[in-house]
GROMACS .gro file of C-alpha atoms in nm:
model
  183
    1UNK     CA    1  -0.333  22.971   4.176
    2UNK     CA    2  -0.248  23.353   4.286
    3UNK     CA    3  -0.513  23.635   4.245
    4UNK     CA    4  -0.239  23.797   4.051
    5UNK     CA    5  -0.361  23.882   3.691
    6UNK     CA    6  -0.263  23.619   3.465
    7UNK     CA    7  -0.036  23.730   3.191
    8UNK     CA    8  -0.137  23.714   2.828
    9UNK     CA    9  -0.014  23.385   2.733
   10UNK     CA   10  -0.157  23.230   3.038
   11UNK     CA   11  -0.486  23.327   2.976
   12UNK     CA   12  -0.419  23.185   2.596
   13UNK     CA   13  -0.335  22.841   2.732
   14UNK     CA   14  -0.650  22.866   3.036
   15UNK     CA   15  -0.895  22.933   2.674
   16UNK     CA   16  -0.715  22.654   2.507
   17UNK     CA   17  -0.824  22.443   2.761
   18UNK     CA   18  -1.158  22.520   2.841
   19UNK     CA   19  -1.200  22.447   2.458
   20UNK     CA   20  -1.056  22.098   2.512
   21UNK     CA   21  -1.352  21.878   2.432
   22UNK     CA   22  -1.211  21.616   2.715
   23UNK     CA   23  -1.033  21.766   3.026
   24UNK     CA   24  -1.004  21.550   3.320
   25UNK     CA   25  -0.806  21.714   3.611
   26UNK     CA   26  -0.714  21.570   3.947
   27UNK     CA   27  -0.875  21.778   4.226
   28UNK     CA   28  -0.723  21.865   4.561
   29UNK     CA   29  -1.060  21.735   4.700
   30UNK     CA   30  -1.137  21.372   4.999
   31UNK     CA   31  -1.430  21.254   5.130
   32UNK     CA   32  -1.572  21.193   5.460
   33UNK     CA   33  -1.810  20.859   5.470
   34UNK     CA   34  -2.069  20.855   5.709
   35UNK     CA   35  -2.234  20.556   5.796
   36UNK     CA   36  -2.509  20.365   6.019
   37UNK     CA   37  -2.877  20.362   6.103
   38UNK     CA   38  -2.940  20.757   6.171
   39UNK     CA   39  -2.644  20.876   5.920
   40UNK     CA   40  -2.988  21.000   5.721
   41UNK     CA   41  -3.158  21.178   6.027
   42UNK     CA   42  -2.806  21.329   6.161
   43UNK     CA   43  -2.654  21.479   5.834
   44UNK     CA   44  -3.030  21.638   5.786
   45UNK     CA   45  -2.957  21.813   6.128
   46UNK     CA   46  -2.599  21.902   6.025
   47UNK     CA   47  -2.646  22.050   5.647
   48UNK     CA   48  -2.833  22.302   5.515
   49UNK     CA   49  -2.974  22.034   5.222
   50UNK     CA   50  -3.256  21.815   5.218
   51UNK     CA   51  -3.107  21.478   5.296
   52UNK     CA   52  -3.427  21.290   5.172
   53UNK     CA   53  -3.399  21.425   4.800
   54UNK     CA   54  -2.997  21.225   4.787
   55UNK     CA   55  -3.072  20.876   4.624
   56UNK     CA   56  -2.852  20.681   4.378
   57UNK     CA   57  -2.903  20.924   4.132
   58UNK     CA   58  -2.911  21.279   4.273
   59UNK     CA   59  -2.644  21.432   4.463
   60UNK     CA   60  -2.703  21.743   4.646
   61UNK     CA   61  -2.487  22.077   4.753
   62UNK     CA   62  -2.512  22.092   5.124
   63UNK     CA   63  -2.341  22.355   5.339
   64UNK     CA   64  -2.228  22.310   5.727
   65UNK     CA   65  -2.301  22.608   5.891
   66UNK     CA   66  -2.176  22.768   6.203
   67UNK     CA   67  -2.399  22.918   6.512
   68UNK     CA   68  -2.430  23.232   6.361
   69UNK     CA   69  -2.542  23.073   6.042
   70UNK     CA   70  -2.215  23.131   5.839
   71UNK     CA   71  -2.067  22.872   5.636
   72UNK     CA   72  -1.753  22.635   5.740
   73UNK     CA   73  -1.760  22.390   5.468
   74UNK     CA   74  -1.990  22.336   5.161
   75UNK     CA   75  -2.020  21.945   5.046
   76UNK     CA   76  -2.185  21.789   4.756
   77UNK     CA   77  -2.346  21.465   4.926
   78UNK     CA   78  -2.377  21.137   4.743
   79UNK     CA   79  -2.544  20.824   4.874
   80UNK     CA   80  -2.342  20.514   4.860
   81UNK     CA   81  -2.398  20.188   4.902
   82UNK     CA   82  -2.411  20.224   5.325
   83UNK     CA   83  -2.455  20.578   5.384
   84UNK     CA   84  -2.308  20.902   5.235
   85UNK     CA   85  -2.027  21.080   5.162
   86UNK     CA   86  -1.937  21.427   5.141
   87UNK     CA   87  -1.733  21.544   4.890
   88UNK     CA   88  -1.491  21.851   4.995
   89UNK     CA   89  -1.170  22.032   4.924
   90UNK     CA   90  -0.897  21.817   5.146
   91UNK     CA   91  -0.804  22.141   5.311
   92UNK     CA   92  -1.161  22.091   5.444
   93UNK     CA   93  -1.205  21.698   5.545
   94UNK     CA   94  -1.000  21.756   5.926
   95UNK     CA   95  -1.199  22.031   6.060
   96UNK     CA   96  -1.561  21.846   5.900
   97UNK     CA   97  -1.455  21.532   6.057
   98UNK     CA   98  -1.411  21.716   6.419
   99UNK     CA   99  -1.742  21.932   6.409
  100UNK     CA  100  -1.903  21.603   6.300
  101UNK     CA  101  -1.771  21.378   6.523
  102UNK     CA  102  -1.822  21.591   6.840
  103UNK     CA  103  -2.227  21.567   6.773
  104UNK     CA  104  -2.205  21.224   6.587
  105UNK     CA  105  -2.120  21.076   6.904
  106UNK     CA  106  -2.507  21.124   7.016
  107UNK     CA  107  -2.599  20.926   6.707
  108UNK     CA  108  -2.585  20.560   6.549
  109UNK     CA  109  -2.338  20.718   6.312
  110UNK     CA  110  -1.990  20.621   6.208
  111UNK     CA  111  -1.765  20.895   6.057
  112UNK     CA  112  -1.439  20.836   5.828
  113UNK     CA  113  -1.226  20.972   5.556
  114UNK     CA  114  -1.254  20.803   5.201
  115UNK     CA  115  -1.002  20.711   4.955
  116UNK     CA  116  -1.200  20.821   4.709
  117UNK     CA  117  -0.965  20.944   4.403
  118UNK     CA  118  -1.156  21.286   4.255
  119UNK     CA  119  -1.104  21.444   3.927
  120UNK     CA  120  -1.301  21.728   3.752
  121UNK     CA  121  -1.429  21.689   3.429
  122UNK     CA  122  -1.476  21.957   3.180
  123UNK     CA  123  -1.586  21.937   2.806
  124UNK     CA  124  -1.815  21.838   2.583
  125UNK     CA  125  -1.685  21.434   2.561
  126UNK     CA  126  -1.520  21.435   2.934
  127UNK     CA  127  -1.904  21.327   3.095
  128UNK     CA  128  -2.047  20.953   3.012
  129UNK     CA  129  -2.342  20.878   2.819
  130UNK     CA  130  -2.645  20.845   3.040
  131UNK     CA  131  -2.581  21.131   3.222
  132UNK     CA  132  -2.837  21.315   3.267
  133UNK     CA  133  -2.785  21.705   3.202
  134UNK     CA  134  -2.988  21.802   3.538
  135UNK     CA  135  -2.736  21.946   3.814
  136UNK     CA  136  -2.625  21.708   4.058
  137UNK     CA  137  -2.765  21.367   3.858
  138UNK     CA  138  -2.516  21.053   3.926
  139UNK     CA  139  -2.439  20.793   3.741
  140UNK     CA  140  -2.242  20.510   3.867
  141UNK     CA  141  -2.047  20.316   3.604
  142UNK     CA  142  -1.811  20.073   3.605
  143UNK     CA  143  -1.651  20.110   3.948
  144UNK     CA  144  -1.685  20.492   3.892
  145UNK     CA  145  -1.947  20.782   4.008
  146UNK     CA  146  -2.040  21.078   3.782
  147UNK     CA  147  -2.186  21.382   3.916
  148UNK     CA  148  -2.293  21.652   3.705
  149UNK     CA  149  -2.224  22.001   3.846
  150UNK     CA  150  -2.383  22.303   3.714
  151UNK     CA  151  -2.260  22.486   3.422
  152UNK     CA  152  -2.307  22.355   3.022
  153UNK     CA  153  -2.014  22.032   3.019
  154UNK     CA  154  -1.865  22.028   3.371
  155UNK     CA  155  -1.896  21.745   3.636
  156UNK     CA  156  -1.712  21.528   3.859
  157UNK     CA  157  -1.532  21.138   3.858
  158UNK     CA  158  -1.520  20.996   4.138
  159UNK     CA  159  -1.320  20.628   4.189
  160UNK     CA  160  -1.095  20.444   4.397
  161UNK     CA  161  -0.848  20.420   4.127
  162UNK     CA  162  -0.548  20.703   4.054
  163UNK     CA  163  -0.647  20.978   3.867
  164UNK     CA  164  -0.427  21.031   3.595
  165UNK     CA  165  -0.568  21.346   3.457
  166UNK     CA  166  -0.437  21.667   3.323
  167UNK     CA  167  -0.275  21.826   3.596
  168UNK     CA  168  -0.098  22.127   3.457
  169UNK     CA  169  -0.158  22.492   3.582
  170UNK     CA  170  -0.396  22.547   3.291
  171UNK     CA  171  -0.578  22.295   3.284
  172UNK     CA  172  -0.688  22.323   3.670
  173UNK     CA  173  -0.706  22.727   3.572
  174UNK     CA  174  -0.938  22.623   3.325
  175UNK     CA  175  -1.144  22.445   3.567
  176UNK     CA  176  -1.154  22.666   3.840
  177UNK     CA  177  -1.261  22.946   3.578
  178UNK     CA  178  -1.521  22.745   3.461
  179UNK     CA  179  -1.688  22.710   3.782
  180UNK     CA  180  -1.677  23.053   3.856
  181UNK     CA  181  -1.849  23.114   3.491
  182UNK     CA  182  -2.118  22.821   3.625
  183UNK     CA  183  -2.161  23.068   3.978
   0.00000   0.00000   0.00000
């Protein structure tokens, strides 16, 4: 998406769809997996979240900071069934992976990309029942992961299946929009 000013009609079809009551759109975003005995201890010294309050059902937002304390990446963590993963833009996963791996080698901690298949949801029916309306609750359900993000109806999908969302220009305008909307 350009920072031109969208025209009139496309800012028609971006409020069309953030009405949608179900909008599922494929995101541009990976994973990184981190696994092994101190994956815990080492991501707590990497992030600026507190690893200890990620279970099965709380993700957090986590930011990788620089020397100077400026941010390279921000993350949502999830646990998973042998560590956690860190959910990113894909533009973001290589340069993660390096700074990781050139202080994970001092650690019991294995480091590697997922195939995780992302999609943002966005609407009053797009997130499952059970989820709980508190930012960054999970839900795992069958063979899936919901994470609810902050804003009114917004969260994510995570799977290892293809996404086959919405994936025109509006619909991912009307996600992007509504994040900005949820800060």
């Amino acid at each position: 998406m350009s920072l031109a000013c969208p025209t009139l009609t496309e800012r028609q079809a971006i409020a069309t769809a953030r009405q949608n009551t179900k909008l599922c759109v494929p995101l541009a975003w990976g994973a990184l997996t981190l696994t092994g005995a101190d994956a815990q201890s080492f991501l707590q010294g990497q992030l600026s979240c507190d690893m200890k309050l990620v279970s099965a059902e709380q993700a957090n937002l986590g930011c990788l900071l620089n020397l100077k304390g400026r941010i390279e990446a921000s993350v949502i963590v999830i646990a998973s069934a042998d560590g956690y993963a860190l959910l990113m833009p894909q533009e973001q996963i290589a340069s993660v992976k390096a700074r990781l791996a050139k202080y994970g080698a001092f650690s019991k901690v294995s480091i590697s990309a997922a195939t995780y298949r992302i999609e943002g949801l966005l609407g009053s029916k797009a997130l499952p029942d059970g989820l709980l309306s508190t930012p960054y609750a999970v839900l795992a359900s069958a063979g899936s992961a919901y994470v609810r993000l902050p804003g009114l109806q917004r969260g994510l999908k995570i799977s290892d299946t293809a996404v086959l969302g919405d994936d025109t220009p509006s619909a991912l305008a009307a996600w992007q929009a509504e994040a900005i909307a949820s800060g």
